[in-house]
XYZ file of C-alpha atoms in Angstrom:
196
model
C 0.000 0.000 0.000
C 2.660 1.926 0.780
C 4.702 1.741 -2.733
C 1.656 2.743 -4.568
C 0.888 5.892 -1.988
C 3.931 7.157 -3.233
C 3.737 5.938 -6.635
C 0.338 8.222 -6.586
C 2.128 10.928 -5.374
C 4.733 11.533 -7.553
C 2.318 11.158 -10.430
C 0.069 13.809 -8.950
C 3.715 15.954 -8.671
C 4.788 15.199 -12.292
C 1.265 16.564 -13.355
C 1.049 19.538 -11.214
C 4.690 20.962 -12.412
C 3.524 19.971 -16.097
C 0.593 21.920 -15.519
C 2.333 24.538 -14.352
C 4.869 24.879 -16.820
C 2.014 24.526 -19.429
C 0.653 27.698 -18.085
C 3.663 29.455 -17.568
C 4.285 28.916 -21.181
C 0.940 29.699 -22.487
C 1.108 33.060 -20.932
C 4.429 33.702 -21.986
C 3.694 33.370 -25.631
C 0.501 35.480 -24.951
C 1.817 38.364 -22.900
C 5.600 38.428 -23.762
C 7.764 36.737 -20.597
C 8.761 39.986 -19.144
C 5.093 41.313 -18.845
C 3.933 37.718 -16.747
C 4.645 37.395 -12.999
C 4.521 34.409 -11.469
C 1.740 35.261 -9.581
C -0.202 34.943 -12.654
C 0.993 31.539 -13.464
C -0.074 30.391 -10.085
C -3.637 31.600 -10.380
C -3.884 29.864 -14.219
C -2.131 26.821 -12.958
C -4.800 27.791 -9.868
C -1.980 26.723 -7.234
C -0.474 29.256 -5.088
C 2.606 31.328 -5.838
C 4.691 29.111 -3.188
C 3.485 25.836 -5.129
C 5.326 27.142 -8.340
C 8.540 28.185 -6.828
C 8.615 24.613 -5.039
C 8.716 23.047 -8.250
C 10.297 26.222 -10.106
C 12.765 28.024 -7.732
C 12.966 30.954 -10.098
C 10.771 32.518 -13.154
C 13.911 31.382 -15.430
C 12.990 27.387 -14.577
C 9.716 27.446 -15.585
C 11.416 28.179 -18.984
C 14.289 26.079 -19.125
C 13.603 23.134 -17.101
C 12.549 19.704 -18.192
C 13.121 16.070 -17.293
C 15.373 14.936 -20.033
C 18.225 15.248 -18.959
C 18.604 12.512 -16.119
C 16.783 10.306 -19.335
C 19.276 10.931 -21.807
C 21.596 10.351 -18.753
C 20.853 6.743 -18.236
C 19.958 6.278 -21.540
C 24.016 7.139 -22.123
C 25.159 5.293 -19.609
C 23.207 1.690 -20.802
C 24.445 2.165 -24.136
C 26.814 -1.079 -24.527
C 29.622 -0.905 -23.358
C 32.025 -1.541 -26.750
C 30.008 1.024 -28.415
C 32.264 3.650 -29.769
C 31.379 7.560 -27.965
C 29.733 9.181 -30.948
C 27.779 5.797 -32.179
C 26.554 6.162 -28.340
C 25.509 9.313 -28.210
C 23.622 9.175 -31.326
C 22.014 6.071 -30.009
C 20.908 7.559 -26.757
C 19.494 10.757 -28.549
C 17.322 8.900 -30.535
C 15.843 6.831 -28.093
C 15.444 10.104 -25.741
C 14.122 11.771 -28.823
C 11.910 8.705 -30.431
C 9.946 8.969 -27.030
C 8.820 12.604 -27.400
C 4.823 13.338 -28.328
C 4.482 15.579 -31.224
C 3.298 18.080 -28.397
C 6.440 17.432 -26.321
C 8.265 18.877 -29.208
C 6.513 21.800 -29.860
C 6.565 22.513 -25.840
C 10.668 22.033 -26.352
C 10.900 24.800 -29.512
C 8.417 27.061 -27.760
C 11.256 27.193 -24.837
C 13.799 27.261 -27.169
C 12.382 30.068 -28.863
C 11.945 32.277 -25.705
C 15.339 30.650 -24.317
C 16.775 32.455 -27.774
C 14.815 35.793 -27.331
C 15.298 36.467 -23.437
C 18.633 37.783 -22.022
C 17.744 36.402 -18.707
C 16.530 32.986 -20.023
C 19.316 32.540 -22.470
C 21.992 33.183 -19.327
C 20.462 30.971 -17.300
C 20.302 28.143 -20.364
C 23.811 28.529 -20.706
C 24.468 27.770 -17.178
C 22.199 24.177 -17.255
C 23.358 23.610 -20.920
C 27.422 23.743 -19.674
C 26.168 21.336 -16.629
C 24.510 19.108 -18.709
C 27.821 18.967 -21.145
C 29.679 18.159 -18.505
C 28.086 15.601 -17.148
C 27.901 14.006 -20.254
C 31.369 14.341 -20.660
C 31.482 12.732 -17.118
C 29.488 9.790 -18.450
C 31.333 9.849 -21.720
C 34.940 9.261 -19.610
C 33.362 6.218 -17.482
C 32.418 4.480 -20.590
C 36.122 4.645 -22.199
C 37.833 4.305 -18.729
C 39.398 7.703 -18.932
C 39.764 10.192 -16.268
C 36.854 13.391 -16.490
C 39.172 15.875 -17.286
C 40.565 14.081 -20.574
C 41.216 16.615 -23.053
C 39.907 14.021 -25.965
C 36.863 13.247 -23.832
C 35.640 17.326 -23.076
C 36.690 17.910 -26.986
C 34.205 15.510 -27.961
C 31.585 16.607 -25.497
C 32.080 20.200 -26.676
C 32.084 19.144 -30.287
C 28.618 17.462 -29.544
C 26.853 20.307 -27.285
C 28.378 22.757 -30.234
C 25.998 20.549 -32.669
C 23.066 20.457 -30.499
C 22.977 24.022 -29.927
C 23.223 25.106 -33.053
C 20.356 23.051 -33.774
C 18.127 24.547 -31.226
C 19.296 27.994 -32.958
C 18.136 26.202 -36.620
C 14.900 24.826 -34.968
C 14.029 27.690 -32.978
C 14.039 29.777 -36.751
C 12.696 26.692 -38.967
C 9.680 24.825 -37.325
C 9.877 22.248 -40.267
C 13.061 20.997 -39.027
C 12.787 17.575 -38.009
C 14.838 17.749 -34.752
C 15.772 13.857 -34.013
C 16.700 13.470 -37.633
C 18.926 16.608 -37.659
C 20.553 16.068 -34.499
C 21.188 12.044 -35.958
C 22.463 13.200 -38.962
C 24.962 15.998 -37.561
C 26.510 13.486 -35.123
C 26.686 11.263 -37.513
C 29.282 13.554 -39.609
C 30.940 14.339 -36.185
C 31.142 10.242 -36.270
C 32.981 9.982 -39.477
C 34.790 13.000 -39.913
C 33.703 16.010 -42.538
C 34.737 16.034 -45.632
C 35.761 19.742 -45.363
């Protein structure tokens, strides 16, 4: 009884922050992200102001977080274990990717849109997007038994996150661009080598 108490829980969590972020997006598009307070997401989300900024400790989160990261983590990490870095991270993309809802990505390139056109939101993107990068480099460095700080492991990992943000720039400006097959086929030249 206990187990699914908290398995309850936790869903009723994950839907409240969803909802929340929903909102908070909604109203964001509507009346710019400057001109919305959170007090206004609370009362569409119809929690109170507190409720957000347990889930959201600042106006910047309810912009640029989401759960994928800790899923592309493990996702990464299970890859097998003779799998070559690049063929790896391709692999883990796509199954992170593969599992999005058509709505999930057009929730991800409405953030990255406003990520792109807010100062505030594209500072504090840049902060999670180096954390993320180096935890993958992190993960990257278990997986070939090297230390963290391996120059050859971070260059990859930069080489990468340079690839995937210059596809959120790409996708944020073209919202015919197929994300997952972009992202595949840009690794996959960081894989073999360009031509140049």
């Amino acid at each position: 009884m206990g187990e699914r108490s908290t398995g309850l829980r936790e869903l009723k969590k994950a839907r409240t922050r969803a909802a929340i972020q929903k909102h908070a997006l909604r109203l964001f598009r509507e009346r710019g992200y400057e001109a919305t307070t959170v007090e206004q997401v609370a009362q569409a989300a119809e929690v109170a102001h507190t409720t957000v900024f347990r889930y959201f400790p600042t106006k910047e989160d309810l912009v640029i977080t989401d759960d994928t990261d800790p899923v592309f983590y493990e996702s990464l990490r299970t890859q097998p274990a003779g799998m070559a870095s690049v063929a790896a991270l391709r692999t883990a993309m796509r199954e992170v990717l593969g599992a999005f809802s058509p709505e999930d990505l057009a929730a991800g390139r409405e953030r990255a849109i406003l990520i792109l056109s807010v100062p505030a939101l594209r500072g504090a993107a840049f902060g999670n997007f180096t954390d993320t990068m180096r935890n993958v480099a992190v993960i990257l460095a278990e997986r070939a038994g090297r230390p963290a700080d391996d120059a050859a492991v971070r260059t990859l990992a930069g080489a990468a996150f340079g690839i995937m943000l210059d596809l959120m720039i790409r996708w944020a400006e073209d919202p015919a661009l197929n994300l997952a097959e972009s992202l595949d086929a840009a690794l996959a030249t960081l894989e073999s080598g360009p031509a140049l």
